Coordinates of C-alpha atoms and ligand atoms in Angstrom, one line a residue:
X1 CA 106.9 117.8 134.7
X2 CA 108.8 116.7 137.7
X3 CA 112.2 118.0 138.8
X4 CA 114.3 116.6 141.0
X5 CA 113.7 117.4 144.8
X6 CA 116.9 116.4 146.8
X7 CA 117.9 113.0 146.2
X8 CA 114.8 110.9 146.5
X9 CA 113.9 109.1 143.2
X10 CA 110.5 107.6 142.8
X11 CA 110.9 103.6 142.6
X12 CA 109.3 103.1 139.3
X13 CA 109.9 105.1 136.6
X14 CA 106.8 104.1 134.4
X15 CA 103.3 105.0 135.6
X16 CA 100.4 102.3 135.7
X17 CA 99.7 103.9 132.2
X18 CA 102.8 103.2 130.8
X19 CA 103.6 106.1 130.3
X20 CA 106.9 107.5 131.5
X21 CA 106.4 109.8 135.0
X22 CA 106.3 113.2 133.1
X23 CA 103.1 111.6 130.4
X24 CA 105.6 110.2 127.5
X25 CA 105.9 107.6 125.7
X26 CA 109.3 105.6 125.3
X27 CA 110.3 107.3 121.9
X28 CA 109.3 110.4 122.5
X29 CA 111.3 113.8 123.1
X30 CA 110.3 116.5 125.7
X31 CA 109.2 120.0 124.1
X32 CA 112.2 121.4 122.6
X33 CA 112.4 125.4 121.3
X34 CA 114.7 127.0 120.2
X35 CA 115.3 131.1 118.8
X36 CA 118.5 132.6 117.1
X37 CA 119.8 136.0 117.3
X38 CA 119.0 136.6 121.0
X39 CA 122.1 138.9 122.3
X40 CA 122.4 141.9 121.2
X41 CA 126.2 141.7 122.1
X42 CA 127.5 138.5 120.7
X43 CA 128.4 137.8 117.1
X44 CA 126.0 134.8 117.3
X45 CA 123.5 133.5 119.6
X46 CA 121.1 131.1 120.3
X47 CA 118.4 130.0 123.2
X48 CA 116.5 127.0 123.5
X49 CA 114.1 125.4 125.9
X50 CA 114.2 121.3 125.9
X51 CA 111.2 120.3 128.6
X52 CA 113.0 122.1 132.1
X53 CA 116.2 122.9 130.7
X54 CA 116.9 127.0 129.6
X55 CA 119.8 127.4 128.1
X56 CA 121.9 130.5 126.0
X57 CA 124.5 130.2 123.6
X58 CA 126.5 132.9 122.9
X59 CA 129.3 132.9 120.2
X60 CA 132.2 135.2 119.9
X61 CA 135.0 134.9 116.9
X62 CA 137.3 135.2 114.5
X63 CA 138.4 136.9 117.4
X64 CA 142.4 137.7 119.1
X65 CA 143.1 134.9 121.2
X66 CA 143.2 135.8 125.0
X67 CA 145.8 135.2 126.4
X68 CA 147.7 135.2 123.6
X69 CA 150.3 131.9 124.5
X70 CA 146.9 130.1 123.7
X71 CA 147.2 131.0 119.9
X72 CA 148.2 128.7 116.9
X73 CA 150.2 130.5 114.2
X74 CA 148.7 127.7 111.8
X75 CA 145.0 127.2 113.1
X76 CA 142.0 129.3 114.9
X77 CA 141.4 127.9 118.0
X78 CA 137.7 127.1 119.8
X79 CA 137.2 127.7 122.9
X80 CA 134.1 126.3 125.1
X81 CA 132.6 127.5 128.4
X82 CA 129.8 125.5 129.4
X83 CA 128.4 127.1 132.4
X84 CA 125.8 126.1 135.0
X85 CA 123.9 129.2 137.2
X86 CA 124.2 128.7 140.7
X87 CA 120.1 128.7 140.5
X88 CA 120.0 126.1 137.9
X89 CA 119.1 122.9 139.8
X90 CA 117.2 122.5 143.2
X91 CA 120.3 122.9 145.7
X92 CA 122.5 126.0 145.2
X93 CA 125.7 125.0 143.1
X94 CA 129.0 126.7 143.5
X95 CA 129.9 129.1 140.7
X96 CA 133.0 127.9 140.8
X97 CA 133.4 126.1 137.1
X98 CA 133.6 122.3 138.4
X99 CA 135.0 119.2 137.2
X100 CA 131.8 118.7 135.7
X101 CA 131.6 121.8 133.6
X102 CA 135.1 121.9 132.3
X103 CA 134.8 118.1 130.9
X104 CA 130.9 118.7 129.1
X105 CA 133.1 122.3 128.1
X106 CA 135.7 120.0 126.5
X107 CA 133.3 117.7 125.1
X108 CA 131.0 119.6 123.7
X109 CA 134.2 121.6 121.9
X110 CA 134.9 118.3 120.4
X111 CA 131.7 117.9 119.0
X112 CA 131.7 121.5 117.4
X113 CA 135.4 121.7 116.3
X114 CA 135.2 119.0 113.4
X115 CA 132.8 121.3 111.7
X116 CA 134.5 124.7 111.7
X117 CA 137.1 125.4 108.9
X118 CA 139.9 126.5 111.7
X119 CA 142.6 126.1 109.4
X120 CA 141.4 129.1 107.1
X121 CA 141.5 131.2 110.7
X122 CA 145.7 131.2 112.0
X123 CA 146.2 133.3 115.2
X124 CA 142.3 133.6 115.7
X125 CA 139.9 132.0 118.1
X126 CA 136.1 131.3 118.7
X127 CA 134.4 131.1 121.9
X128 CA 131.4 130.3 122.8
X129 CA 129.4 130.5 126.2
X130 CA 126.7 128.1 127.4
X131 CA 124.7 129.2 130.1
X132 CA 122.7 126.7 131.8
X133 CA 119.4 129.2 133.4
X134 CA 117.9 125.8 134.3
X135 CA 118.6 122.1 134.3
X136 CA 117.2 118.7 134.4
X137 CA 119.2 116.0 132.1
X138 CA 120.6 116.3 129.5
X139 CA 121.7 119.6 129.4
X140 CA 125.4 118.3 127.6
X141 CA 123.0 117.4 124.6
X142 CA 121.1 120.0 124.8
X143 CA 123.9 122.7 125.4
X144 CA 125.7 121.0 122.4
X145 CA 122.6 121.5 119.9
X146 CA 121.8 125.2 121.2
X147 CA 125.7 126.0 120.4
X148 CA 126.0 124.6 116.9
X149 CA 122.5 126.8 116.1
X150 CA 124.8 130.6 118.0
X151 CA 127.6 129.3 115.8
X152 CA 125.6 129.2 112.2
X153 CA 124.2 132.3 113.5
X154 CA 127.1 134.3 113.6
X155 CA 127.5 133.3 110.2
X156 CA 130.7 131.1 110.3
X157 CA 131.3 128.8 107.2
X158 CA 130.8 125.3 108.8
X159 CA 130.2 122.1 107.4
X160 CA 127.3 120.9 108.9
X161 CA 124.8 121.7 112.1
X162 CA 125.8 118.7 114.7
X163 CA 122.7 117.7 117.5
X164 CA 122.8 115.8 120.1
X165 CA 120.2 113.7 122.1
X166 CA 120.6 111.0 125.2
X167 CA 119.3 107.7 125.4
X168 CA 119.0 105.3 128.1
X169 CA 117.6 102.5 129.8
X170 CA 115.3 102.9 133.1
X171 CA 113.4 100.1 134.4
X172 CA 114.5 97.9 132.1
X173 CA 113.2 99.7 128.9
X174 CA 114.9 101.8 126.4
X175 CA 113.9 105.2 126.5
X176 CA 114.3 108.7 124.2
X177 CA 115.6 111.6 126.1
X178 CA 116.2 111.4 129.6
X179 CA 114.6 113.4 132.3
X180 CA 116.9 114.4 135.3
X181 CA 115.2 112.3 137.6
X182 CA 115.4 109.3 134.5
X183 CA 119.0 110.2 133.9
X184 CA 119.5 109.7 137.8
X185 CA 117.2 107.2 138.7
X186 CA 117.5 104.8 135.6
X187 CA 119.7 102.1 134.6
X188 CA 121.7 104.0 131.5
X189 CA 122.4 106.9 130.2
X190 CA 123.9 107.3 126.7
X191 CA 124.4 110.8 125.8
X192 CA 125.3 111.0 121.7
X193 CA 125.8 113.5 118.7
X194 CA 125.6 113.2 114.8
X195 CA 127.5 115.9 112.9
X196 CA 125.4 115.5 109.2
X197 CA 127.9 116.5 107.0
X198 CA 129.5 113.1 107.3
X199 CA 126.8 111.2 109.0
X200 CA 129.1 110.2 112.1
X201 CA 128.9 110.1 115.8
X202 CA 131.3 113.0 117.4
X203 CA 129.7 112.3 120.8
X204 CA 129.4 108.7 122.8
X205 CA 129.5 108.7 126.2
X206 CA 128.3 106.1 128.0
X207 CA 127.4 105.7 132.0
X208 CA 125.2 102.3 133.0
X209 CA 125.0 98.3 131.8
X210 CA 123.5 97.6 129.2
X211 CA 124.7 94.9 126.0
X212 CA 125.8 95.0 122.5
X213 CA 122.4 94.4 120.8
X214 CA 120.7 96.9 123.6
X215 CA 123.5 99.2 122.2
X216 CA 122.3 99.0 118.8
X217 CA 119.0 99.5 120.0
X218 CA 120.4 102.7 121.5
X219 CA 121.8 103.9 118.8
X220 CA 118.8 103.1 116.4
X221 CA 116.8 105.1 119.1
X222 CA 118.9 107.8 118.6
X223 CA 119.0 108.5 115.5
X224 CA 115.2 109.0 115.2
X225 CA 115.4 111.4 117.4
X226 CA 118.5 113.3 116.0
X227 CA 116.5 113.6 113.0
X228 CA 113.5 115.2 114.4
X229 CA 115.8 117.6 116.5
X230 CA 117.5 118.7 113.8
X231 CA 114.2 119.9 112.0
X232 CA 114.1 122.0 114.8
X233 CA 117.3 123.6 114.5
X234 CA 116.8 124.2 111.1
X235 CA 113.5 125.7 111.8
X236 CA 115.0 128.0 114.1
X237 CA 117.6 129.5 111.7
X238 CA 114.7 129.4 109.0
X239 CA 112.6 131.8 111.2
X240 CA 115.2 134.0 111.2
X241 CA 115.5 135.2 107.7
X242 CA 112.1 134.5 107.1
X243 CA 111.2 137.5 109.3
X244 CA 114.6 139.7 108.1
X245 CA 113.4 138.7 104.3
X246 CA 109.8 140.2 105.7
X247 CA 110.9 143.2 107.3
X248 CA 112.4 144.1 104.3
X249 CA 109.9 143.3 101.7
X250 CA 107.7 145.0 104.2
X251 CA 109.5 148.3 104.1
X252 CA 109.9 148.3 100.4
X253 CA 106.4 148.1 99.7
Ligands
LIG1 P1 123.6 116.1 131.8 O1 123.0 117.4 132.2 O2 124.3 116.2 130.5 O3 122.7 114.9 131.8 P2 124.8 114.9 134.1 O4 124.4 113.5 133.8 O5 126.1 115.2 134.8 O6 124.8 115.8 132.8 O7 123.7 115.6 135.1 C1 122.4 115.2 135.0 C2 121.5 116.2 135.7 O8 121.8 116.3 137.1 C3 121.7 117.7 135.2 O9 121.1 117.9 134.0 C4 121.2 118.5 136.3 O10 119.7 118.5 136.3 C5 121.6 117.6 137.5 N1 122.8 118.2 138.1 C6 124.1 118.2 137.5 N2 125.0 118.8 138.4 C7 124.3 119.1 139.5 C8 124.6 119.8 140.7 N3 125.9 120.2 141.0 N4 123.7 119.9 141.6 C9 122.4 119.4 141.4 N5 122.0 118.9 140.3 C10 122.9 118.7 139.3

């Protein structure tokens, strides 16, 4: 699959096929893995692969609130830290935490927050780390999906599982899942999340032209795709205690 060498961008974006540049077709996602319970050290965790994108979730919490001004007397608090490696992409970016990564940290906390129960957790918080390995679009989505999958893991009551998934417009079509070289070459990007326990969007972001009826397009789109993504997810926790539920009935015997 391509990944984006310095900034030159192929004109088209569709092959004579018409297929998109890395073989897909418009609707369909890039291969998407994901594991639970992968550090040792955190109370949750998670790590998933979405076509060039490596990511890790770690979760910490109930947990004391460092520093402590940053506590609620009435309320747990979650913190995000979305992080990108300073190998991630092709030019070496500054470990400094940038603009960038403290607004995807803020929105990506937005997404999460309406699912957790904070009010049964005063004076408490929850963290949880994203670390980008590798990236090539769409790592907000994908970061947001991996870090809902760390937080069930640590076994925190939640409502729901939220996903995310961005859609876009590059030459002219609608497409499933952008590409980095899509997300900067193209026309739109639309980066969106679905908490299910109430069916409604906790993410839209929006970057590109596009009209009302493309929008509902989008959206449509989208939530095809949130669906299949969220098999995954619930896959990945399945696998989990699938193999704990063998290791056990494997030692009994
Ligand atoms: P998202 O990753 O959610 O799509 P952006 O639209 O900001 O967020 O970024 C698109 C892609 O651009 C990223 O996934 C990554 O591949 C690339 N990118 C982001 N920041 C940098 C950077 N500082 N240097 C090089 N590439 C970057």
């Amino acid at each position: 699959m391509p990944l984006i060498i310095k900034d030159e961008y192929p004109e088209k974006l569709f092959r004579d096929d018409g297929k998109r540049l890395d073989g897909r077709d418009k609707t369909e996602l890039r291969p998407i893995k994901m594991d639970v319970g992968v550090v040792e050290n955190a109370d949750g965790s998670a790590y998933l692969e979405w076509g060039n994108n490596k990511i890790f979730a770690a979760v910490y919490g109930p947990r004391e609130v460092h520093p402590h001004h940053l506590a609620k007397p009435d309320r747990g608090i979650l913190r995000v830290f979305y992080r990108m490696t300073t190998y991630s992409v092709f030019e070496r970016k500054r470990p400094a935490p940038g603009r960038r990564e403290k607004e995807i940290s803020m929105v990506i906390a937005d997404c999460l927050r309406p699912l957790l129960f904070l009010e049964l957790y005063p004076g408490t918080s929850f963290e949880v780390f994203l670390e980008v390995m590798d990236a090539d679009g769409g790592t907000r989505c994908a970061a947001t999906t991996v870090a809902a999958l760390a937080l069930a893991d640590a076994g925190i009551p939640m409502k729901s599982l939220v996903t995310a998934v961005a859609v876009g417009k590059i030459d002219d079509e609608l497409v499933v899942d952008l590409s980095g070289i899509e997300d900067k070459a193209g026309q739109a990007d639309l980066p969106c999340a679905i908490t299910w326990f109430n069916e409604e969007l906790s993410l839209l972001q929006f970057d590109g032209n596009m009209n009302l009826k493309q929008m509902e397009e989008f959206l449509s789109l989208a939530k095809t795709a949130l669906s299949e993504i969220y098999q995954i997810q619930l896959d990945a926790l399945k696998k989990k205690y699938i193999e704990i539920q063998e290791e056990v009935s494997g030692g009994n015997s």
